[in-house]
């Protein structure tokens, strides 16, 4: 349906042939396989496909292997495509929704030679999984070699074994993995020989080089660096072709990398959920398919350049893309918001009279500030800002050129005086954070590390420590980088995404939102807290290290390790969780009013645009926020606050992604009205408050940094620990041992100082078990909770680990028991499981109940109970989960409702929001009380005049939604009236967005996530088309349908 409507806009014909959709992309026909013998002789115009895991996926960034092939075959005009995907296994290959599988891509490419690299991720199943792997591998090869991908013949197939691992600083990967890798390589070699395909034992040939301690060939023990890929490419070339290795040609290698980049934009585009998935209906055709055509042409142009180079024809250094046609004009379905200058925008702010708002920086003085996303402060008191004009993604003919800039207030007058570019050429850097002497930055599908190695103020080192994060939605991608108080770098993704990342400890997979914790020095990635979510932004920690976010608000309750992949934890019921929020910060600077200390400031970008003030309130089993008032409310909806941070002198700064176009689904991704020039940073200070004199951070001695851990200001402690992490761990431990001995027990913050010391130990991979034990039995429940959290990591370091966990499990305070419950999922032993059961039998509710439930559901705990058969074997678990289910059940309907629902001609309707789809799903029960619902394919509800109608409306989405039924021809009028309400702070505070219109027939309230409301009414007596909509501002253009009365 959507293709037909959009084809009318395309002047250049049907672009559907450029789509690679799982639902309709061409598949190969079966054929009798051929034998592949090494060495290979390549045919002219051979089409070589690389498939496999991260070993090949990362190889696209280096170019050695293809350069060698092309140089050795200068007249063959070989075409090579890298179709690998990080952490792929032979039969486990998660992809974006409706994304064509590997067979379909091989068929589209018309591959004649397939080189496949698998076995690394499979090897983590160990000896127990070896036989199963052999069976899976035989099936994989039989299928792979028996298809005619080029439409003519069966493919030649060459299998590449895993490479050996090596021991490097932080992880002894060889000691952990090589025994299994060798065994799985032997299985692969045996099967390859039996199935008559080529095989290269790269494990055997690279092992001597890996054992050589003179230099590292990997970045983390298992993934090759530049030198490693050169050695690996030589092994592949020699073993596959048995030819002399041609001399390295840097021009050819560079041409290969450039070709790979253009193909990568086509094969792995950002925003794939809008290309192949559930949101392609509105704009996907014209947004993506013409671009796919153009990327194909540009990739082919680069193939030709490679061929000319190896033939010695010396092509023009500037690639000729004159054959690439322009993209067709995309449609503009709705109006944009009003653009204002910074001065005019400030005038549209309604500001709490206790505060002053001033402009720190804007595009007027600093053009590089265009499209700012995140802010961070360095140890010199400078603001760093990531900016993305590439967003939402790269289009043909463009190169990613996003930036991290540095803004400096040299004269300390609250206004930036200088801007400089620290890094450029980035690709949608949604978040970043300092660490390891450089910066970790999000560049989906990568987490990239940047560093200035020569001190010239610009990043010159670029590495990719982690790759494989989802690319389905470029503003749902990897974001919210923050250091935990105890030294993990955490970040998260949102809905739609499918992530699989290889690590030396095994593959880490997650889908449809969740958190990750990264330990850089150990090269270790942990996935936790996955559950059906939306697109939440914003992360911070309270004074005692409780994790605060937007979805969920009290994020500490969501730290249980993930369930077995691809499962997710259940959606929380009745717990605070919001979308449309981008950041939080607690008020703790002394120049802010006393009555506000401990409160939280939050920025919101939808449905209203404002800076909120909230209370942070503890209850028996967790924390909740309570809205108080607005510090800023903007009547100009182009104000999009996306981050906020305290600066070192006690002012709070708001990062303003100022843009008249807001949203992915609501507008075309190529909408020309998307602003790529504006960007503002606003500064908030209490009136008459003086800036504080910040302590020195950068270059400060270790004893002085430790004393900064006594500061009441969270950000000073955060910045101090950032410096401490860079220091020698043994020296830090020695200094900490001395520091805690000299703490004053009479200090009101004594326990907090001890907790900070405990966190500091772990920041440098050290421990202090006596301190942990003392805190677990101290008088302060916040300190006990913090100590219980550390049991996740220190439990195994003490012979008393189980006793310490049990003590926390029976603590009288619910917050301590919550942390103990979550720690059980990390400890993962049978004793931890028994402890978790004991926690579940004690009083619990709310966040504590959810923590227990998700810990039971975590992969480590699931080893001890089977959800399909646990009523008898694990009655404690069964009883707990049954009680949870009962508490979440719907309340009994009233007597009058029962009477209405017994009417013989009742039309029953179920309407639900599709999560993050901005659409209604409609089901109709045409025969009353039979319990059989059918899906309305059009979304229309058909009714007779005066027929009783029961609509059960539910909202599984984190964004509030309602259902409003209106008179014929009044959809736009009511929708626009609701939009206007977003500019009214009183209406926004109420949050219902129901216009005062006589055109409204009936409506639900604005439902939060997990809520359901039933409308009971009789259809109008007058036949006609009665629209229904969601009146949340901006939703009505998409979330709509019709009640058709006949």
GROMACS .gro file of C-alpha atoms in nm, residues 58-65 226 253 256-257:
model
   12
   58UNK     CA    1   3.642  -0.564   1.115
   59UNK     CA    2   3.855  -0.657   0.814
   60UNK     CA    3   3.660  -0.407   0.599
   61UNK     CA    4   3.843  -0.126   0.781
   62UNK     CA    5   4.191  -0.240   0.675
   63UNK     CA    6   4.175  -0.360   0.313
   64UNK     CA    7   4.481  -0.585   0.307
   65UNK     CA    8   4.317  -0.909   0.191
  226UNK     CA    9   4.636  -0.334   1.168
  253UNK     CA   10   4.445  -0.063  -0.007
  256UNK     CA   11   3.951  -0.090  -0.121
  257UNK     CA   12   3.869   0.077   0.211
   0.00000   0.00000   0.00000
